[in-house]
PDB file of C-alpha atoms in Angstrom:
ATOM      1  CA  UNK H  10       0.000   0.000   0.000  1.00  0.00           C
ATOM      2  CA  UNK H  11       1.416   3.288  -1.162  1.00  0.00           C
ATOM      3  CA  UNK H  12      -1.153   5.632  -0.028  1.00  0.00           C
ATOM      4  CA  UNK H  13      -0.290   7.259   3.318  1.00  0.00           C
ATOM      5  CA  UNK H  14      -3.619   8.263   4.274  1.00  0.00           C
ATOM      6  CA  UNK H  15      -5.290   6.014   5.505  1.00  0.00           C
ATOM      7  CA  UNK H  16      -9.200   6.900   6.626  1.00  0.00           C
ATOM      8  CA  UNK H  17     -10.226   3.673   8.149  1.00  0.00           C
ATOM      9  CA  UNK H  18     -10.989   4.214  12.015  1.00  0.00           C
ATOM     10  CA  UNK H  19      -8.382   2.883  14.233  1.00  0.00           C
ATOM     11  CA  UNK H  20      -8.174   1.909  18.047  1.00  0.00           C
ATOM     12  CA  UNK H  21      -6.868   5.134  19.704  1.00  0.00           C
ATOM     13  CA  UNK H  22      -6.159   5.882  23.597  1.00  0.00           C
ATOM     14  CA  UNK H  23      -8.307   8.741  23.466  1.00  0.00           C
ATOM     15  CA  UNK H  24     -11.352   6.890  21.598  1.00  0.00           C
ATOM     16  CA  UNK H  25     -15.032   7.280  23.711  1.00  0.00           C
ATOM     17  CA  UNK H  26     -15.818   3.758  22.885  1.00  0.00           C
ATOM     18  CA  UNK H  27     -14.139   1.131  25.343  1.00  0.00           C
ATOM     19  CA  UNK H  28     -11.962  -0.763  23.308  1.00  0.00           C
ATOM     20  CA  UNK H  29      -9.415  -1.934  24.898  1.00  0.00           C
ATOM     21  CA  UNK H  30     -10.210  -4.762  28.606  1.00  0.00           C
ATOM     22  CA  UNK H  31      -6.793  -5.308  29.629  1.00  0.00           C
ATOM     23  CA  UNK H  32      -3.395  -6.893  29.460  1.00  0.00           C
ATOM     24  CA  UNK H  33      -2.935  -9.875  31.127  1.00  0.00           C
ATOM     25  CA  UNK H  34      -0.057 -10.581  32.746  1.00  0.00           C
ATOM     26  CA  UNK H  35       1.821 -12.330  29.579  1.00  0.00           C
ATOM     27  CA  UNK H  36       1.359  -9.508  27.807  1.00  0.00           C
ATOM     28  CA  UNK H  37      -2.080 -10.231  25.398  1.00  0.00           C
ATOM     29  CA  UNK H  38      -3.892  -6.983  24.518  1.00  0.00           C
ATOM     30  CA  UNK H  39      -7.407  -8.054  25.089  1.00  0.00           C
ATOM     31  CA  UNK H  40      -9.665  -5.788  22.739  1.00  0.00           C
ATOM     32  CA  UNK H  41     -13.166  -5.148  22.447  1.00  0.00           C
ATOM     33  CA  UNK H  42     -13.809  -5.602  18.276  1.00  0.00           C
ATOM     34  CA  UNK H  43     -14.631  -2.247  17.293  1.00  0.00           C
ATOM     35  CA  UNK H  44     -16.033  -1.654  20.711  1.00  0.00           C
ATOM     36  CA  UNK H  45     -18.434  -4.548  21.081  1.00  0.00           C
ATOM     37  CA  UNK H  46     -18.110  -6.126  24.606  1.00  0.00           C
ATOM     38  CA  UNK H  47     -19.824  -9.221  23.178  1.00  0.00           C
ATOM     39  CA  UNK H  48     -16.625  -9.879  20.621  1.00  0.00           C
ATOM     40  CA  UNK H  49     -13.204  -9.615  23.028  1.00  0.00           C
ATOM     41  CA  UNK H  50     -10.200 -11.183  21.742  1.00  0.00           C
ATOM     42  CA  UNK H  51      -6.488 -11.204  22.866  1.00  0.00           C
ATOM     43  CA  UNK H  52      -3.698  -9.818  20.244  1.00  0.00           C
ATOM     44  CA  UNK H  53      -0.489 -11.414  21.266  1.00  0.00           C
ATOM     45  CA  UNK H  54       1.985  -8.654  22.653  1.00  0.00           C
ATOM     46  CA  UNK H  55       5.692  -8.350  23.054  1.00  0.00           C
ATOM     47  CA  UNK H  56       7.566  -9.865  26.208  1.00  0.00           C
ATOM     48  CA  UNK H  57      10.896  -8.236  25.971  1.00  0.00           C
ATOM     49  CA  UNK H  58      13.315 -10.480  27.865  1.00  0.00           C
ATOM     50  CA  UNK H  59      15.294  -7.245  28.879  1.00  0.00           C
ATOM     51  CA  UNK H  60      15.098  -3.494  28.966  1.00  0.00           C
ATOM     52  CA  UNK H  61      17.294  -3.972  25.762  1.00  0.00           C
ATOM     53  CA  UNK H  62      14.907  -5.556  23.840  1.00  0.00           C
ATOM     54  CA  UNK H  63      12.381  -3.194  24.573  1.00  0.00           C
ATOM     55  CA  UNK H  64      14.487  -0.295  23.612  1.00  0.00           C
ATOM     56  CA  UNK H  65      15.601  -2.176  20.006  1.00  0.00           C
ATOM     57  CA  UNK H  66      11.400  -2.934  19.703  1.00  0.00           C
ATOM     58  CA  UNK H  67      10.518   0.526  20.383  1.00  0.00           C
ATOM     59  CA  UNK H  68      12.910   1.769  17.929  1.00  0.00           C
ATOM     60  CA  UNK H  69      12.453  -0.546  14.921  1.00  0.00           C
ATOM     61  CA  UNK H  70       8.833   0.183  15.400  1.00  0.00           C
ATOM     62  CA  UNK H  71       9.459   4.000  15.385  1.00  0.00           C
ATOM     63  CA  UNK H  72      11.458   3.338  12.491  1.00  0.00           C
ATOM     64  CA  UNK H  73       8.523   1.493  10.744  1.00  0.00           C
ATOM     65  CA  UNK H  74       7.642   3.577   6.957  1.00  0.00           C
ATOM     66  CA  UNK H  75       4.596   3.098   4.874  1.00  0.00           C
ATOM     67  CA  UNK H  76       4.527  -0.264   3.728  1.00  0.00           C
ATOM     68  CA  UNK H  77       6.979  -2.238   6.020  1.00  0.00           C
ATOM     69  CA  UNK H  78       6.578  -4.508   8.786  1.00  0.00           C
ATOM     70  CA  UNK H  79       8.411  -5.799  11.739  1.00  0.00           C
ATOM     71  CA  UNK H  80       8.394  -9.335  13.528  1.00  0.00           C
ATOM     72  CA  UNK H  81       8.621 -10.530  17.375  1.00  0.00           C
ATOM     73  CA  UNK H  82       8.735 -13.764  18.565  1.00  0.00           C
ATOM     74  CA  UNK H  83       6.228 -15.245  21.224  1.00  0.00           C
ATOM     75  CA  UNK H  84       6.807 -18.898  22.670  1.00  0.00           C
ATOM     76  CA  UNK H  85       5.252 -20.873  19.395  1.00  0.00           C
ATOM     77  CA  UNK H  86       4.372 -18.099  17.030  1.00  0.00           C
ATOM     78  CA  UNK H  87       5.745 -14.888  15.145  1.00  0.00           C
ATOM     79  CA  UNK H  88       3.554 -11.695  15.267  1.00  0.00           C
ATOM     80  CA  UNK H  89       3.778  -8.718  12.588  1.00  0.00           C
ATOM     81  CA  UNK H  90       2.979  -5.620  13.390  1.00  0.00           C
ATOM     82  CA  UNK H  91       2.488  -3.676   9.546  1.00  0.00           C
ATOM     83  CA  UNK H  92       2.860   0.331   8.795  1.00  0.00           C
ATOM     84  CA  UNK H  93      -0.100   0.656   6.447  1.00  0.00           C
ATOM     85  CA  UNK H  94      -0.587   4.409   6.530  1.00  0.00           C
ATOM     86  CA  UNK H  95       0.535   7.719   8.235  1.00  0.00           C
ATOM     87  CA  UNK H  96       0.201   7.095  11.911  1.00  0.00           C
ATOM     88  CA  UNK H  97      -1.488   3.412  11.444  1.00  0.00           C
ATOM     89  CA  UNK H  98      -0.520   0.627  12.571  1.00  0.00           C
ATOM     90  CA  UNK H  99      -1.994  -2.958  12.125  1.00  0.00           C
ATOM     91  CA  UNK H 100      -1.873  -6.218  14.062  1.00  0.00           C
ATOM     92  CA  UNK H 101      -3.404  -9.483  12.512  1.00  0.00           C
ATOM     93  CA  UNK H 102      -5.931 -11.387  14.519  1.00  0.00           C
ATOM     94  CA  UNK H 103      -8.544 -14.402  13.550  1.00  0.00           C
ATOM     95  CA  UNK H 104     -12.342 -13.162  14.273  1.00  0.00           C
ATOM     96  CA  UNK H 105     -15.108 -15.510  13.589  1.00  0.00           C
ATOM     97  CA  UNK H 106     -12.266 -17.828  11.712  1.00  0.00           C
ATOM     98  CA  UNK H 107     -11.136 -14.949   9.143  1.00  0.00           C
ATOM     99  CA  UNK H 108      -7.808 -13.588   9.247  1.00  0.00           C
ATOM    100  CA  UNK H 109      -8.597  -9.502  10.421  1.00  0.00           C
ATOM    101  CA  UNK H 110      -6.168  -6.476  10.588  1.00  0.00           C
ATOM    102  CA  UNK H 111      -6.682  -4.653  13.493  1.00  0.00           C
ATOM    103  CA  UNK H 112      -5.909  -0.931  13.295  1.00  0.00           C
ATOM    104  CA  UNK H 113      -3.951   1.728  15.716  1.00  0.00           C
ATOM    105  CA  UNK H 114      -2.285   4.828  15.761  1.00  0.00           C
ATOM    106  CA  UNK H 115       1.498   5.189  16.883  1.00  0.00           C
ATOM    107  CA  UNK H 116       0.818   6.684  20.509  1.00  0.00           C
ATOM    108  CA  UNK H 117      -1.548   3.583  21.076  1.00  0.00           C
ATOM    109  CA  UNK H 118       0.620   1.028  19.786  1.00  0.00           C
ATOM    110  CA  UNK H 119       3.274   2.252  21.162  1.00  0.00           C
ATOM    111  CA  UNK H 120       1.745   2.426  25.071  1.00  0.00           C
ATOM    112  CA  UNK H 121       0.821  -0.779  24.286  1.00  0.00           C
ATOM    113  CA  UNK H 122       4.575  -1.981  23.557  1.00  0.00           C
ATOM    114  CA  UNK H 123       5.742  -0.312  26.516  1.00  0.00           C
ATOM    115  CA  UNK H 124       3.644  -3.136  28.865  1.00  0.00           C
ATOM    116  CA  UNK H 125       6.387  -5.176  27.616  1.00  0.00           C
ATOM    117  CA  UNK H 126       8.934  -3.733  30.375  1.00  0.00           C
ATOM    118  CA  UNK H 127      10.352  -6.541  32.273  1.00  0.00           C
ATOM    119  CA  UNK H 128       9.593  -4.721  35.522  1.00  0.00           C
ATOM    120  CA  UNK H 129       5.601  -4.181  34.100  1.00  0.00           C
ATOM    121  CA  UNK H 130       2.864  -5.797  35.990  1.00  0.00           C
ATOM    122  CA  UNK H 131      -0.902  -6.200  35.232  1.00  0.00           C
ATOM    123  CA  UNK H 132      -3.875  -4.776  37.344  1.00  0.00           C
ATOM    124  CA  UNK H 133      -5.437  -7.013  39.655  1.00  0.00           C
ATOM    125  CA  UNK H 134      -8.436  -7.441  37.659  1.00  0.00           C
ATOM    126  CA  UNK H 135      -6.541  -8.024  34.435  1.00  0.00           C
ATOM    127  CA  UNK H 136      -4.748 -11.518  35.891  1.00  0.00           C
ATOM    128  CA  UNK H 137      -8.745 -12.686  34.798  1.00  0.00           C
ATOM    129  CA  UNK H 138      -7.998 -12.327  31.645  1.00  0.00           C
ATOM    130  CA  UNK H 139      -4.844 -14.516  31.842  1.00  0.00           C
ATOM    131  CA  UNK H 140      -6.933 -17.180  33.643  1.00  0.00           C
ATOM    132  CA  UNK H 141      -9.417 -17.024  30.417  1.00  0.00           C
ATOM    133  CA  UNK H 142      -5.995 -17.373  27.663  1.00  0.00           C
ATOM    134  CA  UNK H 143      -5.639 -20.519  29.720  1.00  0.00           C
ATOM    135  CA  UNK H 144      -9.199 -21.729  29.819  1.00  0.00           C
ATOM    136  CA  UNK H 145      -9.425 -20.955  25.977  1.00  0.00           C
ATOM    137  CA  UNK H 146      -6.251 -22.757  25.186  1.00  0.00           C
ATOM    138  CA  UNK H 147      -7.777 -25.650  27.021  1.00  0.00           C
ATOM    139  CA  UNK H 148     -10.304 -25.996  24.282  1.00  0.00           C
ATOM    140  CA  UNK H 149      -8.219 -26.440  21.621  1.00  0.00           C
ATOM    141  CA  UNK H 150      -6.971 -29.456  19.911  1.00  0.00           C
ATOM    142  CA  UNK H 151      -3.991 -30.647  21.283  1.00  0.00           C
ATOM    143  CA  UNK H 152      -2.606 -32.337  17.639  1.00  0.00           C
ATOM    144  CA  UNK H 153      -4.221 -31.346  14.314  1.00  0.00           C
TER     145      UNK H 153
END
């Protein structure tokens, strides 16, 4: 994509709706789909392993131009995060079994990196939403 305005509406710290539920504590952005309360998924975050990695994260992503992308690594999986436009971001996510891009603006994505800290820690009420990852990954197939 070439065009660097982009007029899609994008998940933004300063939105009215209530998009965003929580982190839990490994670091999965729970999000309200468009702001519907009935449709919350987690987007898989970065863990930095070391205020090092966060730094190099937070600077590739800073670095990010129209067009390009940038990888981290979770446990089993690789996550992209993709510069599609002037101050939007995107972060791929399955909804209803089809493959969705999920759009923010720098400050948003970036406040969201930061939760990768080593020294970071969830609220309270947000170690629920860990406790649902692992009840979800329960229902899962173990082989396919």
């Amino acid at each position: 994509m070439t065009n660097s305005c982009v007029l899609a509406p994008r998940y933004r710290l300063d939105d009215e709706s209530l998009w965003l539920e929580g982190i839990d504590p490994s670091r999965n952005y729970w999000i309200a789909v468009n702001g519907d309360s009935s449709q919350v998924l987690p987007l898989p975050g970065f863990l930095a392993e070391s205020i090092a990695d966060l730094r190099n994260v937070v600077l590739e992503f800073r670095d990010l131009q129209v067009g390009q992308s940038m990888t981290y690594k979770r446990i089993a999986s690789e996550y992209a995060i993709h510069c599609v436009g002037q101050n939007c971001y995107a972060l791929a996510a399955e909804v209803n079994g089809t493959l969705v891009w999920h759009l923010f603006d720098q400050e948003t994505l970036e406040s969201l990196l930061m939760t990768a800290h080593p020294d970071w820690q969830c609220s309270p009420k947000d170690v629920d939403l860990g406790r649902r990852m692992l009840m979800m990954s329960w229902q899962k197939p173990v082989a396919a």
